[in-house]
Coordinates of C-alpha atoms and ligand atoms in Angstrom, one line a residue:
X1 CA 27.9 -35.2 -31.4
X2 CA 25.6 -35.5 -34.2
X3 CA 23.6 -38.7 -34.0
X4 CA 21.8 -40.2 -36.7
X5 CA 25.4 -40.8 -39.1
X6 CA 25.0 -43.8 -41.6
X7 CA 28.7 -45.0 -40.4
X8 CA 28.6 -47.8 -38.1
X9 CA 30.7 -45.7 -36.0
X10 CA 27.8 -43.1 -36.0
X11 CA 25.1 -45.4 -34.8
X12 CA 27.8 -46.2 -31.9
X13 CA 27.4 -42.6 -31.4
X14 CA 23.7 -42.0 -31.8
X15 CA 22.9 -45.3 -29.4
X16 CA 25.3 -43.0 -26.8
X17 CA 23.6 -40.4 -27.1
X18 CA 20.5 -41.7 -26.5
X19 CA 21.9 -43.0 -23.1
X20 CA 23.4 -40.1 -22.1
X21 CA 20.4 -38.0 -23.3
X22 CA 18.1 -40.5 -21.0
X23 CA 21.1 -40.0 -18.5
X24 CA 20.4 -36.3 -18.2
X25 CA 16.5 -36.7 -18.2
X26 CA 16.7 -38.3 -14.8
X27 CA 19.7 -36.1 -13.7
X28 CA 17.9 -33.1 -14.6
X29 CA 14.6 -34.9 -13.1
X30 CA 16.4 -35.8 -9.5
X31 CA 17.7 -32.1 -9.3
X32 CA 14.6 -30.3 -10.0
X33 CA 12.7 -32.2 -8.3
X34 CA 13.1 -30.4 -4.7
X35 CA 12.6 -27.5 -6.7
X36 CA 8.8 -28.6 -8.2
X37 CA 8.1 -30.1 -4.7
X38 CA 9.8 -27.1 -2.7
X39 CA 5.8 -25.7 -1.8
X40 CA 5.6 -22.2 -0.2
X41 CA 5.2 -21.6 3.2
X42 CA 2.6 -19.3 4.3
X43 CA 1.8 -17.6 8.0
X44 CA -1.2 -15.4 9.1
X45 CA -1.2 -13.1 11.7
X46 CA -4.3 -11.1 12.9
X47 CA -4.3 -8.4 15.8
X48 CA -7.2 -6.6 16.7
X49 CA -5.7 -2.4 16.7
X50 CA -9.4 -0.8 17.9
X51 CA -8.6 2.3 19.8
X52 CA -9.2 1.4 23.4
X53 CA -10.6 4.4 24.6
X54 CA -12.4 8.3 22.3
X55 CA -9.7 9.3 20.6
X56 CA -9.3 12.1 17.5
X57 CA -10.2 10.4 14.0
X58 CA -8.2 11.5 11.0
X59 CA -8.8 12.4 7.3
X60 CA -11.5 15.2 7.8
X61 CA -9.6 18.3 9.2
X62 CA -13.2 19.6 9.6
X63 CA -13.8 17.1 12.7
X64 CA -13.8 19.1 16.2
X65 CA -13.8 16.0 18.4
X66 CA -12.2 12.6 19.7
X67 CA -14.6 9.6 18.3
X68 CA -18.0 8.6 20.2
X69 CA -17.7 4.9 20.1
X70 CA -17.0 1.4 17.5
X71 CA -19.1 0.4 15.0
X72 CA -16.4 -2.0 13.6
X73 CA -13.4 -3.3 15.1
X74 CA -10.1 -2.3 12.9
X75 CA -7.0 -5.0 12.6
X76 CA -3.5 -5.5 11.4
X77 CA -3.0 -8.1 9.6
X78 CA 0.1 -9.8 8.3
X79 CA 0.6 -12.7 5.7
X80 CA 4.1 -14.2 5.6
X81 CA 5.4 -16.2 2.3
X82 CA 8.6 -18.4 1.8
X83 CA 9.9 -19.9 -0.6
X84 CA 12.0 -23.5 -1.0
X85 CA 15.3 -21.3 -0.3
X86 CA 14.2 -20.1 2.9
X87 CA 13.8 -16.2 1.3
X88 CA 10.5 -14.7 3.2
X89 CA 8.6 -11.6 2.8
X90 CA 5.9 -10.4 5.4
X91 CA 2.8 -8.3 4.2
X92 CA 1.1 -6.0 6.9
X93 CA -2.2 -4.5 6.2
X94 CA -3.3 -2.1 8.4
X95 CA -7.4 -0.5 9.0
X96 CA -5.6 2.4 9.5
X97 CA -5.4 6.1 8.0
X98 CA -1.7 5.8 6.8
X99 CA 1.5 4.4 8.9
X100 CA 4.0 6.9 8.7
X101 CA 8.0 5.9 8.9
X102 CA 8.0 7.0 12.0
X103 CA 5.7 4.5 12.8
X104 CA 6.8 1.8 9.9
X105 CA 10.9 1.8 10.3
X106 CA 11.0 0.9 14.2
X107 CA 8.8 -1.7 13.9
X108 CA 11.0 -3.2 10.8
X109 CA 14.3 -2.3 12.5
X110 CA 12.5 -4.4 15.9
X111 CA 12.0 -7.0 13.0
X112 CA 15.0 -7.1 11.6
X113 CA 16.5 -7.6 15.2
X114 CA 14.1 -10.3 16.3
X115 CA 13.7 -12.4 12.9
X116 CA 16.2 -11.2 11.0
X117 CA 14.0 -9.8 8.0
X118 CA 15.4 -6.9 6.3
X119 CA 13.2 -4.0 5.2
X120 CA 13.0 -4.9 1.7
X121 CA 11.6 -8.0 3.3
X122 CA 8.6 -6.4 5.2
X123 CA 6.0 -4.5 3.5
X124 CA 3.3 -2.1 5.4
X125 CA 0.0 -0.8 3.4
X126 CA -2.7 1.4 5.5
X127 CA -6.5 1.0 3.9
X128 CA -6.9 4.9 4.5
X129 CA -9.8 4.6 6.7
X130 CA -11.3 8.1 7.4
X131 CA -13.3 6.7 10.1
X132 CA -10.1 5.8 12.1
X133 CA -7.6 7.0 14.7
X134 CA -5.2 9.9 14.4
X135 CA -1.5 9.2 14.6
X136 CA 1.2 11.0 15.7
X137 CA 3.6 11.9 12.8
X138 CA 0.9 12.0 10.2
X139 CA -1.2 14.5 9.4
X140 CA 0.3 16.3 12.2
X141 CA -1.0 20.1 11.1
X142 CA -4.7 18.6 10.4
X143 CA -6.3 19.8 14.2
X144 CA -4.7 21.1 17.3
X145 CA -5.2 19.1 20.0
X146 CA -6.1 19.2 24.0
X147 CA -3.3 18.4 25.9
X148 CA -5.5 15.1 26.7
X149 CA -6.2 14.1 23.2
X150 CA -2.6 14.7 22.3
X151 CA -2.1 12.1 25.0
X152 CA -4.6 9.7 23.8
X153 CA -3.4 9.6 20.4
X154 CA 0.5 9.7 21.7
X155 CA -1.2 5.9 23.6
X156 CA -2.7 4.6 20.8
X157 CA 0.3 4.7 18.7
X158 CA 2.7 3.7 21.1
X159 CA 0.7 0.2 21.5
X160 CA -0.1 0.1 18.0
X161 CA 3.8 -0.1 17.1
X162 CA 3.7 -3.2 19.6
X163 CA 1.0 -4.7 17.6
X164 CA 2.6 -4.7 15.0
X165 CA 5.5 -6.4 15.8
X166 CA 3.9 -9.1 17.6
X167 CA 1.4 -9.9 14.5
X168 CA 4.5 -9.8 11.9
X169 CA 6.0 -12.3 14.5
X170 CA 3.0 -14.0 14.7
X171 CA 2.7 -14.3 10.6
X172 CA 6.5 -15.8 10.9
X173 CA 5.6 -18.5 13.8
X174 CA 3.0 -19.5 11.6
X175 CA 4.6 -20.7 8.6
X176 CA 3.3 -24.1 7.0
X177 CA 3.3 -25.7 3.8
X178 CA 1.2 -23.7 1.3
X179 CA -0.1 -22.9 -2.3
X180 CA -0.6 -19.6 -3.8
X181 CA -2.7 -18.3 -6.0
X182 CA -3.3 -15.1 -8.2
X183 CA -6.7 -14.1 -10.3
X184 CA -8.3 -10.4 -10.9
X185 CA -11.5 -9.0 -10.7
X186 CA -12.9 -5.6 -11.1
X187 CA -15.2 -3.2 -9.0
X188 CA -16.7 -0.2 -10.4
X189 CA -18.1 2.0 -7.4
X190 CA -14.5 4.3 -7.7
X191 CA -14.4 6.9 -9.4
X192 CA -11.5 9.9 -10.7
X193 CA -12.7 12.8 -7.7
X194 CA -10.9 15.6 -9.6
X195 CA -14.0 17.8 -11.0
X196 CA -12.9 20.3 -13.6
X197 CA -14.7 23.7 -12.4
X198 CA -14.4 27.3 -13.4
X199 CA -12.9 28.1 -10.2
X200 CA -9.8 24.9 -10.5
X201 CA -9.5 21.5 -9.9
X202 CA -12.3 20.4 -6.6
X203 CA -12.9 17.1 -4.9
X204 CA -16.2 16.0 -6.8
X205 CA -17.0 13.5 -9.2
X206 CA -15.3 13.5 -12.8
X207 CA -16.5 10.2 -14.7
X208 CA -14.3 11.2 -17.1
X209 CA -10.9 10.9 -15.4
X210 CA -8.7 7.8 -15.2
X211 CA -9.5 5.4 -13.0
X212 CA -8.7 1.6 -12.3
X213 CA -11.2 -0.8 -12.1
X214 CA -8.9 -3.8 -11.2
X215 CA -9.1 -6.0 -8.1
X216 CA -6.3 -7.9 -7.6
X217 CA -6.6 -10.8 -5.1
X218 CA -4.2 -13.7 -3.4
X219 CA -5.6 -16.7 -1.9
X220 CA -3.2 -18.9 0.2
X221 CA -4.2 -22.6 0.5
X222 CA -3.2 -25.4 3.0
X223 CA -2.5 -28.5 1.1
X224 CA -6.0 -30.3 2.1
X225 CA -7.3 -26.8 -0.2
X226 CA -8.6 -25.3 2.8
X227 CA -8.4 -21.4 2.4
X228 CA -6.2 -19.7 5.2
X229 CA -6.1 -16.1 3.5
X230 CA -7.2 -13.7 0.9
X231 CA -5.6 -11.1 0.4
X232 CA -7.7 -8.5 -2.5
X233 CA -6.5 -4.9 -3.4
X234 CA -8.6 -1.9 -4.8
X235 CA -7.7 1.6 -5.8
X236 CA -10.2 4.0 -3.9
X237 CA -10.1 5.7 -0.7
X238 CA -11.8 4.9 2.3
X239 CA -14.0 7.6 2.2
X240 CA -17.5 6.3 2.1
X241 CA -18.3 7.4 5.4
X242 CA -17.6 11.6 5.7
X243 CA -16.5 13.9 8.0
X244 CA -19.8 14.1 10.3
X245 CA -19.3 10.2 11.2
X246 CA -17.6 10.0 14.9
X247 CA -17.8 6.0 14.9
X248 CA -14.4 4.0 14.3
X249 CA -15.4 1.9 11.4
X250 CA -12.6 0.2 8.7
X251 CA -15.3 2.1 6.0
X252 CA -15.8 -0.2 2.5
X253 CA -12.5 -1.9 3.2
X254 CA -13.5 -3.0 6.5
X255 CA -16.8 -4.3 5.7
X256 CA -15.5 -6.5 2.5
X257 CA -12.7 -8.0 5.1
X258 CA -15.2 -9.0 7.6
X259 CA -18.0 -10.3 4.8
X260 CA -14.7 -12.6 3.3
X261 CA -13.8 -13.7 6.8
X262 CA -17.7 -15.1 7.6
X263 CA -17.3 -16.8 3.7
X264 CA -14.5 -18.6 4.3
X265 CA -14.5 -19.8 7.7
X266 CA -10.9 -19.4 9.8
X267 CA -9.5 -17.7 7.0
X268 CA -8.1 -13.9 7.6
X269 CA -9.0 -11.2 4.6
X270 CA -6.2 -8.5 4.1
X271 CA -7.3 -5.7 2.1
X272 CA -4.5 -3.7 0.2
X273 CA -5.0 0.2 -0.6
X274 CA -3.6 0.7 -4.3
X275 CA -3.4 4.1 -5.9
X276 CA -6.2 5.2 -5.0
X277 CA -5.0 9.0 -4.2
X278 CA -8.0 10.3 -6.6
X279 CA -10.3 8.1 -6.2
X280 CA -13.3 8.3 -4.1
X281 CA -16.0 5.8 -3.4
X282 CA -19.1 6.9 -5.6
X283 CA -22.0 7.6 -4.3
X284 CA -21.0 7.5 -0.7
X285 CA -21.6 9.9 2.6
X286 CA -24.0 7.0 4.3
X287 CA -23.0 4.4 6.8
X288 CA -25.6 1.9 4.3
X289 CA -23.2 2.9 1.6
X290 CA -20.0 2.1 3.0
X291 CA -21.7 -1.4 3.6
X292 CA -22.9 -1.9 0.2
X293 CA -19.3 -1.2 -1.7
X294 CA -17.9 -3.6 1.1
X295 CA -20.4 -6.2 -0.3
X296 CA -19.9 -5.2 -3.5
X297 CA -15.7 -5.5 -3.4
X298 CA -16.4 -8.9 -1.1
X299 CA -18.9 -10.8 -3.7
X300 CA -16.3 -9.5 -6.7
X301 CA -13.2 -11.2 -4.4
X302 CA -15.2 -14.7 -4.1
X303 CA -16.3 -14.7 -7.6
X304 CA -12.7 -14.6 -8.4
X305 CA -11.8 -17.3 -5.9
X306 CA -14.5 -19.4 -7.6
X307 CA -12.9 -19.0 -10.6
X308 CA -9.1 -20.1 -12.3
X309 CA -6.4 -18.6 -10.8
X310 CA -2.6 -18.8 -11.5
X311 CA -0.3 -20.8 -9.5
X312 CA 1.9 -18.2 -7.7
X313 CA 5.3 -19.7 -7.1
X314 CA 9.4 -19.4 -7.6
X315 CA 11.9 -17.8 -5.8
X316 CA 11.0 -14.4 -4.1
X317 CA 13.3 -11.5 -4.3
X318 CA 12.8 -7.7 -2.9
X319 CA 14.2 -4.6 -3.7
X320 CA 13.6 -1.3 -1.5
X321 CA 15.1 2.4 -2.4
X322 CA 14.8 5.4 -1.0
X323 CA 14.6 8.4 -3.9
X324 CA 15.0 11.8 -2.2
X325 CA 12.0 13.8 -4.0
X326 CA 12.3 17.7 -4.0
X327 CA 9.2 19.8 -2.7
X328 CA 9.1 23.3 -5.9
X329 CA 11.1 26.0 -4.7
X330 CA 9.6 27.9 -1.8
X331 CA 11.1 31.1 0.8
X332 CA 10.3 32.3 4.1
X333 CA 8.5 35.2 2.8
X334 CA 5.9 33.3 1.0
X335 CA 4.9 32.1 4.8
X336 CA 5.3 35.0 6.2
X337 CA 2.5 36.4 3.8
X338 CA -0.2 34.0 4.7
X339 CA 0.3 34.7 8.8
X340 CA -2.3 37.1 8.1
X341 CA -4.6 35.0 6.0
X342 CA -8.1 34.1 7.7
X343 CA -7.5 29.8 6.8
X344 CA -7.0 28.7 10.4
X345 CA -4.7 25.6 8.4
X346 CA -2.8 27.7 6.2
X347 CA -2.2 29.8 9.1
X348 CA -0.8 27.0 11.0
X349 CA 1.0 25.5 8.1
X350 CA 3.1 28.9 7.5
X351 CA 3.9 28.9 11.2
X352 CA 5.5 25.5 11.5
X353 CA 7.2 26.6 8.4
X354 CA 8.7 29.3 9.5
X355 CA 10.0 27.2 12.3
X356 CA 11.9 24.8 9.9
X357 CA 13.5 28.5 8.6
X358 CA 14.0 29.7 11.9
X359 CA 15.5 26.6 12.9
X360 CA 18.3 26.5 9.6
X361 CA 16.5 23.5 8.3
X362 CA 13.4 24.5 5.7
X363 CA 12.4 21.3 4.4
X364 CA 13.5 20.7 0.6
X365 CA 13.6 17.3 -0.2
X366 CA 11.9 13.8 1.2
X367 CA 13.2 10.3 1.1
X368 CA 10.9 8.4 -0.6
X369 CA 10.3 4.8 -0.1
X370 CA 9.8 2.3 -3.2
X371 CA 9.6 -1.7 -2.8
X372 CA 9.1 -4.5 -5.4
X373 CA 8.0 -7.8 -4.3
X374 CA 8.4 -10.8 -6.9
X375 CA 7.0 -14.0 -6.8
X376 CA 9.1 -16.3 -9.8
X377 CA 7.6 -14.5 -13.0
X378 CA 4.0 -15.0 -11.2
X379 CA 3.6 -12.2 -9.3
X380 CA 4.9 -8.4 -8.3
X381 CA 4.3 -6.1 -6.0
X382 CA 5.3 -2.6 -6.1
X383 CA 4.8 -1.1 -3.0
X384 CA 5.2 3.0 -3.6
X385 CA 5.2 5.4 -0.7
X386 CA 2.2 8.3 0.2
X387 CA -1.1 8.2 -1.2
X388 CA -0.2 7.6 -5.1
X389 CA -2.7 8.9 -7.8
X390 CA -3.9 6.7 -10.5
X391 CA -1.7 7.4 -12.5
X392 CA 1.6 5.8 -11.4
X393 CA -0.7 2.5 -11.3
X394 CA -1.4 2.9 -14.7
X395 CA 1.8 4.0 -16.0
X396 CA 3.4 1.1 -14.8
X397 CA 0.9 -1.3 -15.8
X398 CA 1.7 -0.2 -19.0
X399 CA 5.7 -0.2 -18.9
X400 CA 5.7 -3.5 -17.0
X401 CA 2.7 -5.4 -17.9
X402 CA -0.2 -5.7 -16.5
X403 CA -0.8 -9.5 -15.8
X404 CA 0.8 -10.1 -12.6
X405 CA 1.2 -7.3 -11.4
X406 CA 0.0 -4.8 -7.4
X407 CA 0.9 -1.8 -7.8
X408 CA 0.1 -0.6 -4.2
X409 CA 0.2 3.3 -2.8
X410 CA 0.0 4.0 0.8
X411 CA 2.7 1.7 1.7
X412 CA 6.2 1.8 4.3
X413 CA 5.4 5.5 4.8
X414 CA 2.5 7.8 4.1
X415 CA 4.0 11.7 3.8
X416 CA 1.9 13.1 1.4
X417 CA -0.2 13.0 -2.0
X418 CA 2.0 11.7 -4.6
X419 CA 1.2 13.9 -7.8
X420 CA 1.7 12.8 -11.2
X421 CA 3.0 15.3 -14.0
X422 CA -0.5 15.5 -15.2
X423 CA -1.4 15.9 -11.7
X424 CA 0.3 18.4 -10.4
X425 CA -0.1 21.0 -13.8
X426 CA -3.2 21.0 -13.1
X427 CA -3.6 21.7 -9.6
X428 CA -6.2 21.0 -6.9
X429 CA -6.2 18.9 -3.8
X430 CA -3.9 16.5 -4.6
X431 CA -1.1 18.5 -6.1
X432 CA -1.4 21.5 -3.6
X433 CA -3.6 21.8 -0.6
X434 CA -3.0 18.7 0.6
X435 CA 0.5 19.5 1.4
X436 CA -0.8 21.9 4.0
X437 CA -2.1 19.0 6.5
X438 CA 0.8 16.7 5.6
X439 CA 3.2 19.2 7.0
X440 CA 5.1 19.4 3.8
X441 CA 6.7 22.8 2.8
X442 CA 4.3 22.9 -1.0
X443 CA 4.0 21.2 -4.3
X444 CA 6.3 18.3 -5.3
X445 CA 8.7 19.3 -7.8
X446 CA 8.0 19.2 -11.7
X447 CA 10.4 16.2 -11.9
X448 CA 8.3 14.0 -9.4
X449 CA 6.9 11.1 -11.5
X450 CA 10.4 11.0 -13.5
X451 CA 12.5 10.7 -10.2
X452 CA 10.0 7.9 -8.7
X453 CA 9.9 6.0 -12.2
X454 CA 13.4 5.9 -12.6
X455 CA 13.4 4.2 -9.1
X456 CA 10.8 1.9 -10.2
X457 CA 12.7 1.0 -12.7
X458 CA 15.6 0.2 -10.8
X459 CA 14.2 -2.5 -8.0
X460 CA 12.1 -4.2 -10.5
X461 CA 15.1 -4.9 -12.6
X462 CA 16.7 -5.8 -9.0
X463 CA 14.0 -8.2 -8.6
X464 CA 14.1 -9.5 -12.3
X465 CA 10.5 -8.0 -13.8
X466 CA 11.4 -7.1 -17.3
X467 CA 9.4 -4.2 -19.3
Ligands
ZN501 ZN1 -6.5 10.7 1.1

């Protein structure tokens, strides 16, 4: 109909049309309007996961015994988000070196079984403490144990898989009516660790190399405004405190948590490790340090909060693939030709090598894990697998956008270092030795980034973020 005709039958039609225009307006208002009012639900969960009793620390393969007490207490946390159609997700943050599958997939099958949240539902993220326990199935050729510390660690991550389940329950029993919200900030005390030297790539300081300055951070409101949680995410390890500390601490990571938990009373602070792979806190090696970056990554988060954030809401949809990556080509004899070498880890690497040959099952690919997270057009979360170099972060940042976007490493399963192209030409830590305490046969494959890109691509367009 075209209103606005000069025959008097047209103005018939353009008073209709008015109507039924007006019609619509409060058709289309009554329908959406469980839609606008259709809140979030959010639900916090916190459990406290310090070891119990000395146990080995990991990260350091130069450590030579269990820890010597707790200078700060380490937690997983989980934040639970629904939407008006019922679809929930559940974030666990963990003060922990890195939850392999091993760890991660029987606690979301357990899940799955009890709540009825399917894996692309459920997201796990590790801070990468270096100042916290071993666990079994990661790390595995980093020390060899006592038959006593092998226990120890065998207890600690036996109740820590019950922890988690009970605090992703918890998150889920504690869903209420909620508002989300989304700003960015940036810290500045990471920076690229991959020193150019005559002799290769070493862990140092490079000031030159990329590195991502961006702090990401959530805050979850009640409807009286009250803040419940904030959940913030930086790209750096937790490496402030070295290898000569034997006291469980949660490192920068830990300390910003616990400063944002005495700033906003009853609330719970999650902190999310991003690709931080090559990044290292800078300067670091002092216990005064690791407490200064906390401060530093806490005041940053509550200047944010202070400020204007995005509403975070819409429907939320998940997406999680597994991409089988392959490791470069490797045969026994190249183990069998560093049995005589003098590197007591390289030593012990070629060994349980030569098992996997002796055995018929040398290890040539991995099945990788890659999530995405969406929040309406808000928000998205990539969650990628192993401890992710800078890199992928900003690679995607730049294929998908950057506003509203986590692009989080060390999450669902921690196998390994996860090389970029760039990364892995060039050699070093991250591309090569690395591999050796991770258990992993070498080196990624040339085609590494393509393979986990293409992936990337895939659940985001599953959970609708365009390019
Ligand atoms: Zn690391």
């Amino acid at each position: 109909m075209q209103p606005g005709s000069l025959t008097p039958r047209g103005v018939i039609y353009t008073i209709s049309c008015r109507k039924v225009a007006a019609g619509l307006r409060t058709l289309l208002f009554f329908l959406a309007a469980p839609l606008l009012a259709a809140e979030y639900k959010a639900g916090i969960a916190k459990i406290d996961i310090t070891p119990k009793e000395p146990i080995y620390m990991s990260g350091y393969a130069t450590r030579n015994h269990p820890s010597e007490g707790v200078t700060q207490h380490l937690f997983a946390k989980a934040l639970a988000i629904e939407d008006g159609h019922g679809t929930r997700v559940v974030i666990v943050t963990t003060d922990l070196i890195g939850l392999p599958r091993a760890i991660s997939d029987p606690v979301a099958a357990e899940a799955a079984k009890r709540w009825g949240i399917d894996r692309a539902h459920l997201m796990f993220n590790s801070s990468h403490t270096h100042t916290g326990p071993l666990l079994l199935h990661n790390l595995n050729l980093m020390f060899e144990l006592s038959e006593a510390e092998a226990a120890a660690v065998e207890r600690y991550t036996r109740q820590l898989s019950e922890d988690l389940i009970t605090v992703v329950g918890g998150a889920l029993q504690d869903l209420q009516p909620a508002r989300v919200w989304l700003g960015n900030g940036a810290a500045h005390f990471a920076v690229n660790r991959r020193q150019f030297t005559p002799n290769g790539v070493k862990i140092g300081v490079n000031p030159q190399g990329p590195t991502d300055p961006d702090v990401p951070v959530l805050k979850v409101t009640a409807p009286d405004g009250r803040v419940r949680a904030v959940l913030a995410g930086y790209a750096c390890h937790n490496t402030t405190l070295t290898g000569e500390f034997y006291q469980i601490t949660g490192d920068y990571a830990g300390y910003a948590q616990a400063e944002l938990e005495k700033a906003y009373p009853g609330a719970t602070a999650l902190f999310l490790q991003l690709c931080g792979g090559d990044q290292n806190p800078n300067p670091r090696s002092t216990m005064q340090l690791a407490e200064q970056h906390g401060a530093a990554l806490a005041a940053e988060v509550k200047r944010v909060l202070d400020g204007r954030l995005a509403p975070v809401r819409g429907p939320i949809r998940a997406a999680f693939q597994i991409v089988d990556l392959g490791f470069a080509y490797h045969t026994r004899q190249q183990f069998e030709a560093r049995l005589t070498e003098k590197n007591v880890w390289r030593v012990r690497h070629a060994r349980a090598m030569l098992r996997t040959y002796d055995e018929g099952r040398p290890i040539r690919t991995y099945p990788y894990p890659v999530q995405a997270l969406a929040f309406g057009k808000a928000l998205t979360v990539l969650a990628l697998g192993g401890e992710v170099v800078v890199d992928y972060d900003l690679r995607v940042k730049k294929e998908f956008g950057a506003t509203g976007m986590i692009v989080a490493g060390y999450s669902n399963d921690v196998m390994a270092y996860i090389a970029s192209k760039r990364v892995l030409k060039e050699g070093g830590y991250e591309a090569d030795d690395s591999m050796i305490y991770y258990g992993q046969p070498g080196p990624w494959a040339e085609d590494v980034e393509e393979r986990i890109f293409t992936t990337i691509h895939q659940v985001m367009k599953r959970v609708g973020r365009k390019g």
